[in-house]
Amino acid sequence: KSLAQSIFQVGGNGGSALGPLLAAIIVLPFGQHSISWFALAALLAALIMVRLGAWYKARLAYIAVHKQRNPTLNNDISKRAKYWALFILVMLVFSKYFYTSCITSYFTFFLIDKFGVSVQTSQLCLFVFLAAFAIGTVAGGMLGDKFGRKYVIWFSILGAAPFALAMPFANLAWTIIFTFLSGLIIASAFSSIVVYATDLMPDKVGLIAGIFFGLMFGLGGLGSAFFGWLADKTSIEFIFRVSALLPLLGIIAGFLPNTQKKK
């Protein structure tokens, strides 16, 4: 389940990773009007979704007739414990996407301001973080299926903290390395978070997925606006020091119950 979810997400993460790279090699040399050519990719995706929608409709009809109880899930979790676990997951999504919104929105400005690099170089450095994010998404899905989603969530958020805390104080080379490692580790959480949440409430898969994907995009936008406001009040370097504290919230993942039965 986690691997399937991560494969879905890596399309979006891969596209986001290519964004700064395409900006550096296409948009900057040829102008903003060249962005319109990328609409062809959206049209291709729409055509694929028409075919996929027909397949999924048939799949839903099959599941409605052939309902099966998942024998690998822990069904002894109380309703109160489930809601508490969902609250913890929301807090983890908040910490993850507030931190990543700071990186994706302001990392180029941070590099230009602190190290005096060119716009193209800063875009390439941002690509390093976003590429690590895409790789970490797939890796997190595989690890979640193998070792348990709770432990991947715990390691992913909290494990990024040392690199996030060290990054604002490093030189250029180590800044890129720490950014790559923090992106690689923190990206591994989301597919496990979504699947973990649907395991808690397997009869409300659509609702749970909608809530967490909505939080992903909503918190990312709010985080970008918040750190932009804070940067105007203080400095770009200051917001990176503040945002580096967010992955420490990963420690609360230890309170999550196990949704999977032990083999």
PDB file of C-alpha atoms in Angstrom:
ATOM      1  CA  LYS A   1       0.000   0.000   0.000  1.00  0.00           C
ATOM      2  CA  SER A   2       2.695   2.484   0.948  1.00  0.00           C
ATOM      3  CA  LEU A   3       4.663   1.752  -2.228  1.00  0.00           C
ATOM      4  CA  ALA A   4       1.562   2.258  -4.397  1.00  0.00           C
ATOM      5  CA  GLN A   5       0.846   5.565  -2.644  1.00  0.00           C
ATOM      6  CA  SER A   6       4.451   6.709  -3.069  1.00  0.00           C
ATOM      7  CA  ILE A   7       4.430   5.862  -6.797  1.00  0.00           C
ATOM      8  CA  PHE A   8       1.370   8.095  -7.183  1.00  0.00           C
ATOM      9  CA  GLN A   9       3.047  10.909  -5.273  1.00  0.00           C
ATOM     10  CA  VAL A  10       6.395  10.682  -7.036  1.00  0.00           C
ATOM     11  CA  GLY A  11       4.723  11.937 -10.213  1.00  0.00           C
ATOM     12  CA  GLY A  12       3.916  15.206  -8.484  1.00  0.00           C
ATOM     13  CA  ASN A  13       7.225  15.361  -6.641  1.00  0.00           C
ATOM     14  CA  GLY A  14       9.141  14.557  -9.820  1.00  0.00           C
ATOM     15  CA  GLY A  15       7.327  17.312 -11.671  1.00  0.00           C
ATOM     16  CA  SER A  16       8.067  19.747  -8.862  1.00  0.00           C
ATOM     17  CA  ALA A  17      11.717  18.701  -8.909  1.00  0.00           C
ATOM     18  CA  LEU A  18      11.981  19.358 -12.656  1.00  0.00           C
ATOM     19  CA  GLY A  19      10.378  22.794 -12.269  1.00  0.00           C
ATOM     20  CA  PRO A  20      13.496  24.715 -11.149  1.00  0.00           C
ATOM     21  CA  LEU A  21      15.641  22.765 -13.617  1.00  0.00           C
ATOM     22  CA  LEU A  22      13.335  23.645 -16.520  1.00  0.00           C
ATOM     23  CA  ALA A  23      13.202  27.246 -15.290  1.00  0.00           C
ATOM     24  CA  ALA A  24      17.006  27.403 -15.435  1.00  0.00           C
ATOM     25  CA  ILE A  25      17.436  25.804 -18.875  1.00  0.00           C
ATOM     26  CA  ILE A  26      14.231  26.895 -20.694  1.00  0.00           C
ATOM     27  CA  VAL A  27      12.354  29.771 -19.056  1.00  0.00           C
ATOM     28  CA  LEU A  28      15.345  31.987 -18.218  1.00  0.00           C
ATOM     29  CA  PRO A  29      16.911  31.755 -21.731  1.00  0.00           C
ATOM     30  CA  PHE A  30      13.649  31.841 -23.774  1.00  0.00           C
ATOM     31  CA  GLY A  31      11.318  33.971 -21.652  1.00  0.00           C
ATOM     32  CA  GLN A  32       8.120  33.397 -19.693  1.00  0.00           C
ATOM     33  CA  HIS A  33       6.016  32.714 -22.811  1.00  0.00           C
ATOM     34  CA  SER A  34       7.842  29.371 -23.142  1.00  0.00           C
ATOM     35  CA  ILE A  35       5.907  28.144 -20.061  1.00  0.00           C
ATOM     36  CA  SER A  36       2.828  27.686 -22.276  1.00  0.00           C
ATOM     37  CA  TRP A  37       4.416  24.649 -23.968  1.00  0.00           C
ATOM     38  CA  PHE A  38       4.265  22.750 -20.692  1.00  0.00           C
ATOM     39  CA  ALA A  39       0.449  22.761 -20.985  1.00  0.00           C
ATOM     40  CA  LEU A  40       0.866  19.852 -23.421  1.00  0.00           C
ATOM     41  CA  ALA A  41       1.847  17.652 -20.466  1.00  0.00           C
ATOM     42  CA  ALA A  42      -1.402  18.562 -18.693  1.00  0.00           C
ATOM     43  CA  LEU A  43      -3.431  17.678 -21.810  1.00  0.00           C
ATOM     44  CA  LEU A  44      -1.676  14.303 -22.030  1.00  0.00           C
ATOM     45  CA  ALA A  45      -2.435  13.665 -18.354  1.00  0.00           C
ATOM     46  CA  ALA A  46      -6.121  14.483 -18.934  1.00  0.00           C
ATOM     47  CA  LEU A  47      -6.327  11.911 -21.742  1.00  0.00           C
ATOM     48  CA  ILE A  48      -4.737   9.261 -19.511  1.00  0.00           C
ATOM     49  CA  MET A  49      -7.162  10.074 -16.688  1.00  0.00           C
ATOM     50  CA  VAL A  50     -10.179   9.477 -18.954  1.00  0.00           C
ATOM     51  CA  ARG A  51      -9.011   5.886 -19.498  1.00  0.00           C
ATOM     52  CA  LEU A  52      -8.018   5.477 -15.850  1.00  0.00           C
ATOM     53  CA  GLY A  53     -11.415   6.726 -14.665  1.00  0.00           C
ATOM     54  CA  ALA A  54     -13.208   3.974 -16.599  1.00  0.00           C
ATOM     55  CA  TRP A  55     -10.909   1.328 -15.097  1.00  0.00           C
ATOM     56  CA  TYR A  56     -11.387   2.639 -11.560  1.00  0.00           C
ATOM     57  CA  LYS A  57     -15.176   2.740 -11.915  1.00  0.00           C
ATOM     58  CA  ALA A  58     -15.139  -0.980 -12.697  1.00  0.00           C
ATOM     59  CA  ARG A  59     -12.745  -1.580  -9.792  1.00  0.00           C
ATOM     60  CA  LEU A  60     -15.052   0.169  -7.308  1.00  0.00           C
ATOM     61  CA  ALA A  61     -17.997  -1.890  -8.553  1.00  0.00           C
ATOM     62  CA  TYR A  62     -16.017  -5.102  -7.962  1.00  0.00           C
ATOM     63  CA  ILE A  63     -14.994  -4.075  -4.433  1.00  0.00           C
ATOM     64  CA  ALA A  64     -18.601  -3.196  -3.554  1.00  0.00           C
ATOM     65  CA  VAL A  65     -19.689  -6.754  -4.381  1.00  0.00           C
ATOM     66  CA  HIS A  66     -16.608  -8.600  -3.027  1.00  0.00           C
ATOM     67  CA  LYS A  67     -16.022  -6.979   0.367  1.00  0.00           C
ATOM     68  CA  GLN A  68     -13.184  -8.474   2.383  1.00  0.00           C
ATOM     69  CA  ARG A  69     -11.893  -7.790   5.867  1.00  0.00           C
ATOM     70  CA  ASN A  70      -8.164  -7.118   5.956  1.00  0.00           C
ATOM     71  CA  PRO A  71      -6.640  -9.756   8.269  1.00  0.00           C
ATOM     72  CA  THR A  72      -3.372  -7.819   8.679  1.00  0.00           C
ATOM     73  CA  LEU A  73      -4.930  -4.773  10.372  1.00  0.00           C
ATOM     74  CA  ASN A  74      -5.162  -4.277  14.125  1.00  0.00           C
ATOM     75  CA  ASN A  75      -8.909  -3.865  14.762  1.00  0.00           C
ATOM     76  CA  ASP A  76      -8.574  -3.447  18.541  1.00  0.00           C
ATOM     77  CA  ILE A  77      -7.802   0.298  18.463  1.00  0.00           C
ATOM     78  CA  SER A  78     -10.507   2.321  20.246  1.00  0.00           C
ATOM     79  CA  LYS A  79     -12.310   5.204  18.538  1.00  0.00           C
ATOM     80  CA  ARG A  80     -10.711   7.676  20.955  1.00  0.00           C
ATOM     81  CA  ALA A  81      -7.232   6.326  20.153  1.00  0.00           C
ATOM     82  CA  LYS A  82      -7.974   6.647  16.439  1.00  0.00           C
ATOM     83  CA  TYR A  83      -8.922  10.312  16.744  1.00  0.00           C
ATOM     84  CA  TRP A  84      -5.840  10.971  18.874  1.00  0.00           C
ATOM     85  CA  ALA A  85      -3.692   9.282  16.234  1.00  0.00           C
ATOM     86  CA  LEU A  86      -5.289  11.407  13.483  1.00  0.00           C
ATOM     87  CA  PHE A  87      -4.509  14.553  15.489  1.00  0.00           C
ATOM     88  CA  ILE A  88      -0.862  13.476  15.777  1.00  0.00           C
ATOM     89  CA  LEU A  89      -0.738  12.843  12.016  1.00  0.00           C
ATOM     90  CA  VAL A  90      -2.140  16.323  11.337  1.00  0.00           C
ATOM     91  CA  MET A  91       0.595  17.847  13.510  1.00  0.00           C
ATOM     92  CA  LEU A  92       3.242  15.823  11.651  1.00  0.00           C
ATOM     93  CA  VAL A  93       1.880  16.959   8.275  1.00  0.00           C
ATOM     94  CA  PHE A  94       1.984  20.528   9.600  1.00  0.00           C
ATOM     95  CA  SER A  95       5.653  20.241  10.603  1.00  0.00           C
ATOM     96  CA  LYS A  96       6.621  18.503   7.358  1.00  0.00           C
ATOM     97  CA  TYR A  97       4.928  20.884   4.932  1.00  0.00           C
ATOM     98  CA  PHE A  98       5.656  24.104   6.802  1.00  0.00           C
ATOM     99  CA  TYR A  99       9.333  23.137   6.680  1.00  0.00           C
ATOM    100  CA  THR A 100       9.340  22.058   3.039  1.00  0.00           C
ATOM    101  CA  SER A 101       7.391  25.190   1.999  1.00  0.00           C
ATOM    102  CA  CYS A 102      10.191  27.306   3.474  1.00  0.00           C
ATOM    103  CA  ILE A 103      12.778  25.382   1.451  1.00  0.00           C
ATOM    104  CA  THR A 104      10.898  25.301  -1.851  1.00  0.00           C
ATOM    105  CA  SER A 105       9.837  28.974  -1.695  1.00  0.00           C
ATOM    106  CA  TYR A 106      12.914  30.658  -0.234  1.00  0.00           C
ATOM    107  CA  PHE A 107      15.939  28.382  -0.645  1.00  0.00           C
ATOM    108  CA  THR A 108      17.026  30.161  -3.834  1.00  0.00           C
ATOM    109  CA  PHE A 109      16.839  33.550  -2.069  1.00  0.00           C
ATOM    110  CA  PHE A 110      18.756  32.120   0.891  1.00  0.00           C
ATOM    111  CA  LEU A 111      21.607  30.935  -1.370  1.00  0.00           C
ATOM    112  CA  ILE A 112      21.727  34.219  -3.296  1.00  0.00           C
ATOM    113  CA  ASP A 113      21.634  36.282  -0.097  1.00  0.00           C
ATOM    114  CA  LYS A 114      24.174  34.247   1.902  1.00  0.00           C
ATOM    115  CA  PHE A 115      26.576  32.950  -0.769  1.00  0.00           C
ATOM    116  CA  GLY A 116      26.036  35.340  -3.680  1.00  0.00           C
ATOM    117  CA  VAL A 117      25.338  32.592  -6.240  1.00  0.00           C
ATOM    118  CA  SER A 118      23.615  33.292  -9.570  1.00  0.00           C
ATOM    119  CA  VAL A 119      19.901  32.721 -10.163  1.00  0.00           C
ATOM    120  CA  GLN A 120      20.609  29.710 -12.383  1.00  0.00           C
ATOM    121  CA  THR A 121      22.916  28.142  -9.779  1.00  0.00           C
ATOM    122  CA  SER A 122      20.329  28.667  -7.047  1.00  0.00           C
ATOM    123  CA  GLN A 123      17.683  26.967  -9.205  1.00  0.00           C
ATOM    124  CA  LEU A 124      19.962  23.984  -9.748  1.00  0.00           C
ATOM    125  CA  CYS A 125      20.564  23.752  -5.990  1.00  0.00           C
ATOM    126  CA  LEU A 126      16.806  23.790  -5.385  1.00  0.00           C
ATOM    127  CA  PHE A 127      16.534  20.949  -7.908  1.00  0.00           C
ATOM    128  CA  VAL A 128      18.879  18.913  -5.674  1.00  0.00           C
ATOM    129  CA  PHE A 129      16.447  19.241  -2.751  1.00  0.00           C
ATOM    130  CA  LEU A 130      13.359  18.470  -4.855  1.00  0.00           C
ATOM    131  CA  ALA A 131      15.034  15.499  -6.549  1.00  0.00           C
ATOM    132  CA  ALA A 132      15.914  14.129  -3.106  1.00  0.00           C
ATOM    133  CA  PHE A 133      12.266  14.662  -2.159  1.00  0.00           C
ATOM    134  CA  ALA A 134      11.126  12.538  -5.114  1.00  0.00           C
ATOM    135  CA  ILE A 135      13.617   9.761  -4.315  1.00  0.00           C
ATOM    136  CA  GLY A 136      12.657   9.778  -0.641  1.00  0.00           C
ATOM    137  CA  THR A 137       8.974   9.449  -1.517  1.00  0.00           C
ATOM    138  CA  VAL A 138       9.507   6.088  -3.251  1.00  0.00           C
ATOM    139  CA  ALA A 139      12.003   4.867  -0.649  1.00  0.00           C
ATOM    140  CA  GLY A 140       9.594   5.727   2.164  1.00  0.00           C
ATOM    141  CA  GLY A 141       6.825   3.711   0.534  1.00  0.00           C
ATOM    142  CA  MET A 142       8.977   0.606   0.262  1.00  0.00           C
ATOM    143  CA  LEU A 143      10.298   0.959   3.814  1.00  0.00           C
ATOM    144  CA  GLY A 144       6.804   1.534   5.191  1.00  0.00           C
ATOM    145  CA  ASP A 145       5.611  -1.779   3.757  1.00  0.00           C
ATOM    146  CA  LYS A 146       8.684  -3.612   5.038  1.00  0.00           C
ATOM    147  CA  PHE A 147       9.263  -2.201   8.533  1.00  0.00           C
ATOM    148  CA  GLY A 148       5.899  -0.707   9.493  1.00  0.00           C
ATOM    149  CA  ARG A 149       4.416   2.692   8.712  1.00  0.00           C
ATOM    150  CA  LYS A 150       4.599   4.041  12.262  1.00  0.00           C
ATOM    151  CA  TYR A 151       8.374   3.649  12.407  1.00  0.00           C
ATOM    152  CA  VAL A 152       8.929   5.196   8.979  1.00  0.00           C
ATOM    153  CA  ILE A 153       6.797   8.199   9.985  1.00  0.00           C
ATOM    154  CA  TRP A 154       8.754   8.572  13.211  1.00  0.00           C
ATOM    155  CA  PHE A 155      12.165   8.304  11.538  1.00  0.00           C
ATOM    156  CA  SER A 156      11.210  10.483   8.579  1.00  0.00           C
ATOM    157  CA  ILE A 157      10.142  13.602  10.466  1.00  0.00           C
ATOM    158  CA  LEU A 158      12.519  13.396  13.419  1.00  0.00           C
ATOM    159  CA  GLY A 159      15.434  12.036  11.352  1.00  0.00           C
ATOM    160  CA  ALA A 160      15.516  15.154   9.194  1.00  0.00           C
ATOM    161  CA  ALA A 161      15.979  17.412  12.240  1.00  0.00           C
ATOM    162  CA  PRO A 162      19.811  17.193  12.614  1.00  0.00           C
ATOM    163  CA  PHE A 163      20.397  18.132   8.970  1.00  0.00           C
ATOM    164  CA  ALA A 164      17.753  20.875   9.040  1.00  0.00           C
ATOM    165  CA  LEU A 165      19.280  22.380  12.200  1.00  0.00           C
ATOM    166  CA  ALA A 166      22.830  22.290  10.792  1.00  0.00           C
ATOM    167  CA  MET A 167      22.016  23.633   7.319  1.00  0.00           C
ATOM    168  CA  PRO A 168      21.728  27.408   8.123  1.00  0.00           C
ATOM    169  CA  PHE A 169      25.202  27.387   9.694  1.00  0.00           C
ATOM    170  CA  ALA A 170      27.096  25.439   7.004  1.00  0.00           C
ATOM    171  CA  ASN A 171      29.171  26.571   4.021  1.00  0.00           C
ATOM    172  CA  LEU A 172      27.773  26.262   0.491  1.00  0.00           C
ATOM    173  CA  ALA A 173      28.894  22.669  -0.156  1.00  0.00           C
ATOM    174  CA  TRP A 174      27.609  21.351   3.162  1.00  0.00           C
ATOM    175  CA  THR A 175      24.395  23.385   2.794  1.00  0.00           C
ATOM    176  CA  ILE A 176      23.618  21.479  -0.413  1.00  0.00           C
ATOM    177  CA  ILE A 177      24.493  18.134   1.221  1.00  0.00           C
ATOM    178  CA  PHE A 178      22.386  18.817   4.332  1.00  0.00           C
ATOM    179  CA  THR A 179      19.485  20.031   2.183  1.00  0.00           C
ATOM    180  CA  PHE A 180      19.646  16.869   0.067  1.00  0.00           C
ATOM    181  CA  LEU A 181      19.657  14.625   3.152  1.00  0.00           C
ATOM    182  CA  SER A 182      16.829  16.490   4.899  1.00  0.00           C
ATOM    183  CA  GLY A 183      14.702  16.336   1.732  1.00  0.00           C
ATOM    184  CA  LEU A 184      15.464  12.645   1.236  1.00  0.00           C
ATOM    185  CA  ILE A 185      14.490  11.723   4.790  1.00  0.00           C
ATOM    186  CA  ILE A 186      11.491  13.986   5.368  1.00  0.00           C
ATOM    187  CA  ALA A 187       9.882  13.036   2.027  1.00  0.00           C
ATOM    188  CA  SER A 188       9.601   9.400   3.075  1.00  0.00           C
ATOM    189  CA  ALA A 189       6.795  10.126   5.551  1.00  0.00           C
ATOM    190  CA  PHE A 190       3.761  11.217   3.571  1.00  0.00           C
ATOM    191  CA  SER A 191       2.849   8.001   1.762  1.00  0.00           C
ATOM    192  CA  SER A 192       3.107   6.147   5.078  1.00  0.00           C
ATOM    193  CA  ILE A 193       1.010   8.846   6.800  1.00  0.00           C
ATOM    194  CA  VAL A 194      -1.816   8.538   4.259  1.00  0.00           C
ATOM    195  CA  VAL A 195      -1.845   4.733   4.302  1.00  0.00           C
ATOM    196  CA  TYR A 196      -1.547   4.666   8.115  1.00  0.00           C
ATOM    197  CA  ALA A 197      -4.573   6.987   8.359  1.00  0.00           C
ATOM    198  CA  THR A 198      -6.627   4.846   5.956  1.00  0.00           C
ATOM    199  CA  ASP A 199      -5.666   1.769   7.997  1.00  0.00           C
ATOM    200  CA  LEU A 200      -7.149   3.519  11.044  1.00  0.00           C
ATOM    201  CA  MET A 201     -10.434   4.099   9.197  1.00  0.00           C
ATOM    202  CA  PRO A 202     -10.558   1.637   6.284  1.00  0.00           C
ATOM    203  CA  ASP A 203     -14.249   2.418   5.651  1.00  0.00           C
ATOM    204  CA  LYS A 204     -13.489   6.110   4.992  1.00  0.00           C
ATOM    205  CA  VAL A 205     -10.582   5.939   2.539  1.00  0.00           C
ATOM    206  CA  GLY A 206     -11.835   8.772   0.323  1.00  0.00           C
ATOM    207  CA  LEU A 207     -12.481  11.119   3.237  1.00  0.00           C
ATOM    208  CA  ILE A 208      -9.117  10.430   4.900  1.00  0.00           C
ATOM    209  CA  ALA A 209      -7.156  10.803   1.654  1.00  0.00           C
ATOM    210  CA  GLY A 210      -9.001  14.037   0.872  1.00  0.00           C
ATOM    211  CA  ILE A 211      -8.252  15.470   4.317  1.00  0.00           C
ATOM    212  CA  PHE A 212      -4.529  14.738   4.178  1.00  0.00           C
ATOM    213  CA  PHE A 213      -3.989  15.816   0.581  1.00  0.00           C
ATOM    214  CA  GLY A 214      -5.951  18.968   1.343  1.00  0.00           C
ATOM    215  CA  LEU A 215      -3.731  19.589   4.351  1.00  0.00           C
ATOM    216  CA  MET A 216      -0.637  18.969   2.225  1.00  0.00           C
ATOM    217  CA  PHE A 217      -1.486  21.689  -0.278  1.00  0.00           C
ATOM    218  CA  GLY A 218      -3.185  24.024   2.204  1.00  0.00           C
ATOM    219  CA  LEU A 219      -0.430  23.981   4.809  1.00  0.00           C
ATOM    220  CA  GLY A 220       2.199  24.349   2.096  1.00  0.00           C
ATOM    221  CA  GLY A 221       0.534  27.555   0.899  1.00  0.00           C
ATOM    222  CA  LEU A 222       0.058  28.896   4.423  1.00  0.00           C
ATOM    223  CA  GLY A 223       3.656  28.063   5.302  1.00  0.00           C
ATOM    224  CA  SER A 224       4.971  29.897   2.256  1.00  0.00           C
ATOM    225  CA  ALA A 225       2.911  32.989   3.113  1.00  0.00           C
ATOM    226  CA  PHE A 226       3.910  32.859   6.793  1.00  0.00           C
ATOM    227  CA  PHE A 227       7.634  32.567   6.120  1.00  0.00           C
ATOM    228  CA  GLY A 228       7.409  35.309   3.504  1.00  0.00           C
ATOM    229  CA  TRP A 229       5.844  37.612   6.091  1.00  0.00           C
ATOM    230  CA  LEU A 230       8.433  36.595   8.696  1.00  0.00           C
ATOM    231  CA  ALA A 231      11.302  37.139   6.236  1.00  0.00           C
ATOM    232  CA  ASP A 232      10.092  40.708   5.613  1.00  0.00           C
ATOM    233  CA  LYS A 233      10.055  41.308   9.371  1.00  0.00           C
ATOM    234  CA  THR A 234      13.435  39.675  10.034  1.00  0.00           C
ATOM    235  CA  SER A 235      15.650  38.093   7.346  1.00  0.00           C
ATOM    236  CA  ILE A 236      15.847  35.108   5.004  1.00  0.00           C
ATOM    237  CA  GLU A 237      18.517  33.456   7.158  1.00  0.00           C
ATOM    238  CA  PHE A 238      16.350  33.858  10.282  1.00  0.00           C
ATOM    239  CA  ILE A 239      13.379  31.963   8.780  1.00  0.00           C
ATOM    240  CA  PHE A 240      15.651  29.038   7.942  1.00  0.00           C
ATOM    241  CA  ARG A 241      16.813  28.863  11.533  1.00  0.00           C
ATOM    242  CA  VAL A 242      13.205  28.949  12.784  1.00  0.00           C
ATOM    243  CA  SER A 243      11.867  26.416  10.252  1.00  0.00           C
ATOM    244  CA  ALA A 244      14.678  23.993  11.174  1.00  0.00           C
ATOM    245  CA  LEU A 245      12.944  23.457  14.546  1.00  0.00           C
ATOM    246  CA  LEU A 246       9.799  22.045  12.920  1.00  0.00           C
ATOM    247  CA  PRO A 247      11.106  18.495  12.256  1.00  0.00           C
ATOM    248  CA  LEU A 248      11.628  18.112  16.019  1.00  0.00           C
ATOM    249  CA  LEU A 249       7.843  17.667  16.238  1.00  0.00           C
ATOM    250  CA  GLY A 250       8.462  14.193  14.809  1.00  0.00           C
ATOM    251  CA  ILE A 251       9.059  12.955  18.350  1.00  0.00           C
ATOM    252  CA  ILE A 252       5.274  12.779  18.924  1.00  0.00           C
ATOM    253  CA  ALA A 253       5.031   9.978  16.318  1.00  0.00           C
ATOM    254  CA  GLY A 254       6.123   7.662  19.130  1.00  0.00           C
ATOM    255  CA  PHE A 255       2.593   7.945  20.584  1.00  0.00           C
ATOM    256  CA  LEU A 256       0.958   6.466  17.478  1.00  0.00           C
ATOM    257  CA  PRO A 257      -0.653   3.021  17.973  1.00  0.00           C
ATOM    258  CA  ASN A 258       0.344   0.133  15.719  1.00  0.00           C
ATOM    259  CA  THR A 259      -2.244  -0.339  12.968  1.00  0.00           C
ATOM    260  CA  GLN A 260      -0.640  -3.496  11.598  1.00  0.00           C
ATOM    261  CA  LYS A 261      -0.684  -6.847  13.359  1.00  0.00           C
ATOM    262  CA  LYS A 262       2.717  -8.262  14.208  1.00  0.00           C
ATOM    263  CA  LYS A 263       3.725 -11.149  11.966  1.00  0.00           C
TER     264      LYS A 263
END
